[in-house]
Amino acid sequence: MTRFLGTAFAAIHAPKQPRDFAAWVLGHGFRGVQPGPAPLPIDWSGLFRTSRDTGLRFAPALHLAAPAQPFEDRADRNLASRSGGDREVAAAQVRAAAERAAALGIATVLIQPGRIATPGDEEPFDVTAERVDFDAARWVARRAQARDAALDVACRSLHGLARANPDLHLGLVAGRGSDSLLDPGTLTAILEDLPGLRLGYWHDAAVVAARAARLGEEQGAWLEAGSRHWIGLSAGDWAEGSTALPPGAGLADYPLIASELRSAAGETVVVADLDPALPPTELPGVHAFLAKCGL
């Protein structure tokens, strides 16, 4: 297991100068940091230039969007759109993220493969919100009505991205939106239907816990669906509307996660995705909990 620190926490708490940034992250027990959009500027190119001297590593997957970004604003939201123009705009954003990743020596971009345009006028909701007013059974039924059509379009988008960018690796991650295409069933379908593509699964423990509570998508079903395609784990937790609690402080099933990850082949990447409002004094407790779980 190799632990990295999430971008948001590092951006707020670490010093800005690259060597000082690296020393701070390493000094708090992490092997490095996970690149992606940050709440404050990070000198990624400076960190990359000094990485050989400092020993700082980057997690092997870059987030296309910040994990806390509102789901309606994600650039990859239209990968399953029926509009060819919208799909191309979304694909261009993924390609741009791939270029940023490649500049840091990273091959994988973490994305959500679009949304399901559910029938009716009811607006989708953030499954991680503290309070939501919805009928879970109705939402699941509405998703099922339109899921196959969206899945077909998403698979064509992913195939097109891979064909145009043969070195691109894509990591699929659960979404905060109730209309997010990815669920355990569609994750299985995408991975099985596109075996020739460089696809993997990144488990966001907090978002999956929220989806389990709100939509009935069992955490174990996500873990099973992605088991042969693991890339890594975002180790936060969810409760009371927050997806960035310390692991173990919410409803994510860490014993189950740890059991699945221990059976995964190769190096397991664990990223502590924490609320920047937490003080760095919380980090020893995060390490202790993850170590207790074997993570």
Coordinates of C-alpha atoms in Angstrom, one line a residue:
M1 CA 0.0 0.0 0.0
T2 CA 1.3 3.5 -0.9
R3 CA -0.4 6.5 0.7
F4 CA -0.8 9.9 -1.0
L5 CA -2.4 13.1 0.2
G6 CA -5.4 14.6 -1.6
T7 CA -5.0 17.8 -3.6
A8 CA -7.4 20.0 -1.7
F9 CA -5.8 19.4 1.7
A10 CA -2.3 19.8 0.4
A11 CA -3.2 23.0 -1.5
I12 CA -4.5 24.6 1.7
H13 CA -2.0 23.5 4.3
A14 CA 1.3 22.8 2.5
P15 CA 3.8 25.6 1.8
K16 CA 3.7 27.0 -1.7
Q17 CA 7.4 26.7 -2.7
P18 CA 7.9 23.3 -4.3
R19 CA 10.7 22.0 -2.1
D20 CA 9.0 23.1 1.0
F21 CA 5.7 21.6 -0.3
A22 CA 7.4 18.3 -0.9
A23 CA 9.1 18.3 2.5
W24 CA 5.8 19.1 4.2
V25 CA 3.9 16.2 2.5
L26 CA 6.7 13.7 3.0
G27 CA 7.1 14.9 6.6
H28 CA 3.5 14.1 7.3
G29 CA 4.0 10.5 6.3
F30 CA 2.8 10.5 2.7
R31 CA 4.7 9.3 -0.4
G32 CA 3.4 12.2 -2.4
V33 CA 0.3 14.0 -3.6
Q34 CA -2.5 13.4 -6.1
P35 CA -2.6 16.0 -8.9
G36 CA -5.9 17.6 -10.0
P37 CA -7.8 20.8 -9.7
A38 CA -7.1 22.6 -6.4
P39 CA -8.7 25.3 -4.3
L40 CA -5.5 27.3 -4.4
P41 CA -2.7 27.3 -7.0
I42 CA -0.1 24.5 -6.8
D43 CA 3.1 24.7 -8.8
W44 CA 2.8 21.3 -10.4
S45 CA 5.6 21.9 -12.9
G46 CA 7.9 23.0 -10.1
L47 CA 7.1 20.0 -8.1
F48 CA 7.7 17.8 -11.1
R49 CA 11.1 19.4 -11.8
T50 CA 12.2 18.9 -8.2
S51 CA 10.7 15.5 -7.7
R52 CA 14.0 13.6 -8.3
D53 CA 15.8 15.7 -5.6
T54 CA 12.9 15.8 -3.1
G55 CA 11.6 12.2 -3.5
L56 CA 8.0 13.4 -3.8
R57 CA 5.9 11.2 -6.0
F58 CA 2.6 11.8 -7.8
A59 CA -0.3 9.4 -7.5
P60 CA -0.6 7.5 -10.8
A61 CA -4.0 9.0 -11.7
L62 CA -5.1 12.7 -12.1
H63 CA -8.6 13.9 -11.3
L64 CA -10.3 15.6 -14.3
A65 CA -12.4 17.5 -11.8
A66 CA -12.1 18.3 -8.1
P67 CA -13.9 15.7 -6.1
A68 CA -16.0 18.3 -4.3
Q69 CA -17.0 20.2 -7.6
P70 CA -20.7 20.4 -8.1
F71 CA -21.8 17.5 -10.3
E72 CA -23.6 19.8 -12.7
D73 CA -20.4 21.6 -13.6
R74 CA -18.2 18.6 -14.4
A75 CA -16.6 18.7 -17.9
D76 CA -17.2 14.9 -18.5
R77 CA -20.9 15.2 -17.7
N78 CA -21.9 15.1 -21.4
L79 CA -19.9 12.0 -22.5
A80 CA -23.2 10.2 -22.7
S81 CA -25.1 13.1 -24.3
R82 CA -27.3 12.5 -27.4
S83 CA -25.7 15.8 -28.8
G84 CA -22.6 15.1 -30.8
G85 CA -21.4 18.6 -30.1
D86 CA -21.8 18.3 -26.4
R87 CA -19.9 14.9 -26.5
E88 CA -17.0 16.5 -28.4
V89 CA -16.7 19.3 -25.9
A90 CA -16.6 16.8 -23.1
A91 CA -14.1 14.6 -24.9
A92 CA -11.9 17.7 -25.6
Q93 CA -11.8 18.4 -21.8
V94 CA -10.7 14.8 -21.2
R95 CA -7.9 15.1 -23.8
A96 CA -6.8 18.4 -22.2
A97 CA -6.6 16.7 -18.8
A98 CA -4.6 13.8 -20.4
E99 CA -2.1 16.4 -21.6
R100 CA -1.8 17.8 -18.1
A101 CA -1.3 14.4 -16.7
A102 CA 1.3 13.4 -19.3
A103 CA 3.3 16.5 -18.4
L104 CA 3.6 15.1 -14.9
G105 CA 4.5 11.6 -16.0
I106 CA 0.9 10.3 -15.3
A107 CA -0.9 8.1 -17.7
T108 CA -4.4 7.9 -16.1
V109 CA -7.2 10.4 -15.9
L110 CA -10.1 9.8 -13.6
I111 CA -13.5 10.5 -15.1
Q112 CA -17.2 9.9 -14.8
P113 CA -18.5 8.6 -18.1
G114 CA -21.5 10.9 -18.4
R115 CA -25.0 11.1 -17.1
I116 CA -28.4 9.5 -17.7
A117 CA -30.9 11.9 -19.1
T118 CA -33.9 10.6 -17.1
P119 CA -37.4 11.3 -18.3
G120 CA -39.6 13.8 -16.6
D121 CA -39.0 17.2 -15.1
E122 CA -37.5 16.3 -11.7
E123 CA -34.0 17.7 -11.2
P124 CA -31.2 15.3 -10.3
F125 CA -29.7 15.8 -6.8
D126 CA -26.4 15.5 -5.1
V127 CA -26.5 12.1 -3.3
T128 CA -23.9 13.3 -0.8
A129 CA -25.9 16.3 0.4
E130 CA -26.9 16.5 4.0
R131 CA -30.6 16.4 3.3
V132 CA -32.4 15.5 0.1
D133 CA -36.1 15.1 -0.7
F134 CA -36.6 12.2 -3.1
D135 CA -38.2 8.9 -3.7
A136 CA -35.4 6.4 -4.0
A137 CA -37.5 3.7 -5.7
R138 CA -38.8 6.2 -8.3
W139 CA -35.3 7.5 -9.0
V140 CA -33.9 4.0 -9.5
A141 CA -36.8 3.1 -11.9
R142 CA -36.3 6.3 -13.9
R143 CA -32.6 5.6 -14.2
A144 CA -33.4 2.1 -15.4
Q145 CA -35.6 3.5 -18.2
A146 CA -32.9 5.5 -19.8
R147 CA -29.7 3.7 -18.7
D148 CA -29.1 1.4 -21.7
A149 CA -29.3 4.3 -24.2
A150 CA -26.9 6.4 -22.2
L151 CA -24.6 3.4 -21.7
D152 CA -24.4 2.8 -25.4
V153 CA -23.5 6.5 -26.1
A154 CA -20.9 6.5 -23.3
C155 CA -19.2 3.4 -24.6
R156 CA -18.9 5.0 -28.0
S157 CA -17.4 8.1 -26.4
L158 CA -14.9 6.1 -24.5
H159 CA -14.0 4.1 -27.6
G160 CA -13.5 7.3 -29.6
L161 CA -11.3 8.8 -26.9
A162 CA -9.1 5.6 -26.8
R163 CA -8.9 5.4 -30.6
A164 CA -7.7 9.0 -30.8
N165 CA -5.4 8.8 -27.8
P166 CA -3.8 5.3 -27.8
D167 CA -1.6 6.1 -24.7
L168 CA -4.6 7.3 -22.6
H169 CA -5.6 5.3 -19.6
L170 CA -9.1 6.2 -18.1
G171 CA -10.1 5.5 -14.6
L172 CA -13.9 5.3 -13.9
V173 CA -15.1 6.8 -10.6
A174 CA -18.5 7.1 -9.0
G175 CA -20.4 10.4 -9.3
R176 CA -22.2 12.6 -6.8
G177 CA -25.1 13.2 -9.1
S178 CA -28.2 11.0 -8.8
D179 CA -28.2 10.9 -12.6
S180 CA -24.5 9.8 -12.9
L181 CA -24.3 6.9 -15.4
L182 CA -21.9 4.9 -13.4
D183 CA -23.4 2.3 -11.0
P184 CA -22.2 -1.2 -10.2
G185 CA -24.1 -2.6 -13.2
T186 CA -22.9 0.0 -15.8
L187 CA -19.4 -0.3 -14.4
T188 CA -19.4 -4.0 -15.1
A189 CA -20.9 -3.5 -18.5
I190 CA -18.3 -0.9 -19.6
L191 CA -15.4 -3.0 -18.4
E192 CA -16.7 -6.1 -20.0
D193 CA -17.9 -4.5 -23.3
L194 CA -14.6 -2.5 -23.9
P195 CA -12.0 -5.1 -23.0
G196 CA -9.5 -3.7 -25.4
L197 CA -9.4 -0.2 -23.9
R198 CA -7.1 0.9 -21.1
L199 CA -9.9 1.2 -18.5
G200 CA -9.7 0.9 -14.7
Y201 CA -11.7 1.5 -11.6
W202 CA -11.0 4.1 -8.9
H203 CA -13.0 3.6 -5.7
D204 CA -14.2 6.8 -4.0
A205 CA -15.2 5.4 -0.6
A206 CA -17.2 8.4 0.5
V207 CA -19.3 8.9 -2.7
V208 CA -19.9 5.1 -2.9
A209 CA -21.1 5.2 0.8
A210 CA -23.5 8.0 0.0
R211 CA -24.8 6.2 -3.1
A212 CA -25.4 3.1 -1.0
A213 CA -27.4 5.1 1.5
R214 CA -29.4 7.1 -0.9
L215 CA -29.9 4.9 -4.0
G216 CA -29.3 1.4 -2.5
E217 CA -26.2 0.6 -4.6
E218 CA -24.4 -1.7 -2.2
Q219 CA -20.8 -0.8 -1.4
G220 CA -19.8 -4.5 -1.9
A221 CA -21.4 -4.4 -5.4
W222 CA -19.1 -1.6 -6.4
L223 CA -16.1 -3.3 -5.0
E224 CA -17.0 -6.6 -6.8
A225 CA -17.6 -4.8 -10.1
G226 CA -14.3 -3.1 -10.1
S227 CA -12.2 -5.8 -8.4
R228 CA -10.2 -6.9 -11.5
H229 CA -9.5 -3.4 -12.6
W230 CA -8.4 -1.6 -9.5
I231 CA -6.4 1.6 -9.8
G232 CA -6.7 3.1 -6.4
L233 CA -8.8 4.4 -3.5
S234 CA -9.9 7.8 -2.4
A235 CA -9.9 7.3 1.3
G236 CA -12.4 9.8 2.7
D237 CA -15.7 9.1 4.4
W238 CA -19.3 10.3 4.2
A239 CA -21.8 11.4 6.8
E240 CA -24.0 14.4 7.4
G241 CA -23.4 15.9 3.9
S242 CA -19.6 15.7 4.0
T243 CA -17.6 13.5 1.6
A244 CA -14.2 14.5 3.1
L245 CA -14.4 13.2 6.6
P246 CA -11.4 11.2 7.9
P247 CA -11.7 7.5 7.0
G248 CA -13.6 5.6 9.6
A249 CA -15.7 8.7 10.7
G250 CA -18.6 7.9 8.4
L251 CA -20.5 5.2 6.6
A252 CA -17.8 3.8 4.3
D253 CA -17.2 0.1 4.9
Y254 CA -13.5 0.1 5.4
P255 CA -13.1 -3.5 6.6
L256 CA -14.8 -4.6 3.3
I257 CA -12.7 -2.2 1.2
A258 CA -9.5 -3.4 2.9
S259 CA -10.4 -7.0 2.3
E260 CA -11.0 -6.3 -1.4
L261 CA -7.8 -4.3 -1.8
R262 CA -5.6 -6.8 -0.1
S263 CA -6.6 -9.3 -2.8
A264 CA -5.7 -6.9 -5.6
A265 CA -2.6 -7.5 -7.7
G266 CA 0.3 -5.0 -7.7
E267 CA 0.8 -1.8 -5.7
T268 CA -2.4 -0.4 -4.1
V269 CA -2.6 3.4 -4.2
V270 CA -4.5 5.0 -1.3
V271 CA -5.2 8.8 -1.4
A272 CA -6.3 10.5 1.8
D273 CA -9.0 12.9 0.5
L274 CA -9.8 15.1 3.4
D275 CA -11.7 18.3 4.1
P276 CA -9.2 21.2 4.0
A277 CA -11.0 22.6 7.1
L278 CA -9.5 19.8 9.2
P279 CA -6.2 20.7 10.9
P280 CA -3.0 18.8 10.0
T281 CA -3.0 17.4 13.5
E282 CA -5.7 14.9 12.2
L283 CA -3.2 13.3 9.9
P284 CA -1.6 10.9 12.5
G285 CA -5.0 9.5 13.3
V286 CA -5.7 9.0 9.5
H287 CA -2.5 7.1 9.2
A288 CA -3.3 5.0 12.3
F289 CA -6.8 4.1 11.0
L290 CA -5.5 3.1 7.6
A291 CA -2.7 1.1 9.0
K292 CA -5.2 -0.7 11.3
C293 CA -7.2 -1.6 8.2
G294 CA -4.1 -2.8 6.4
L295 CA -4.3 0.2 4.1

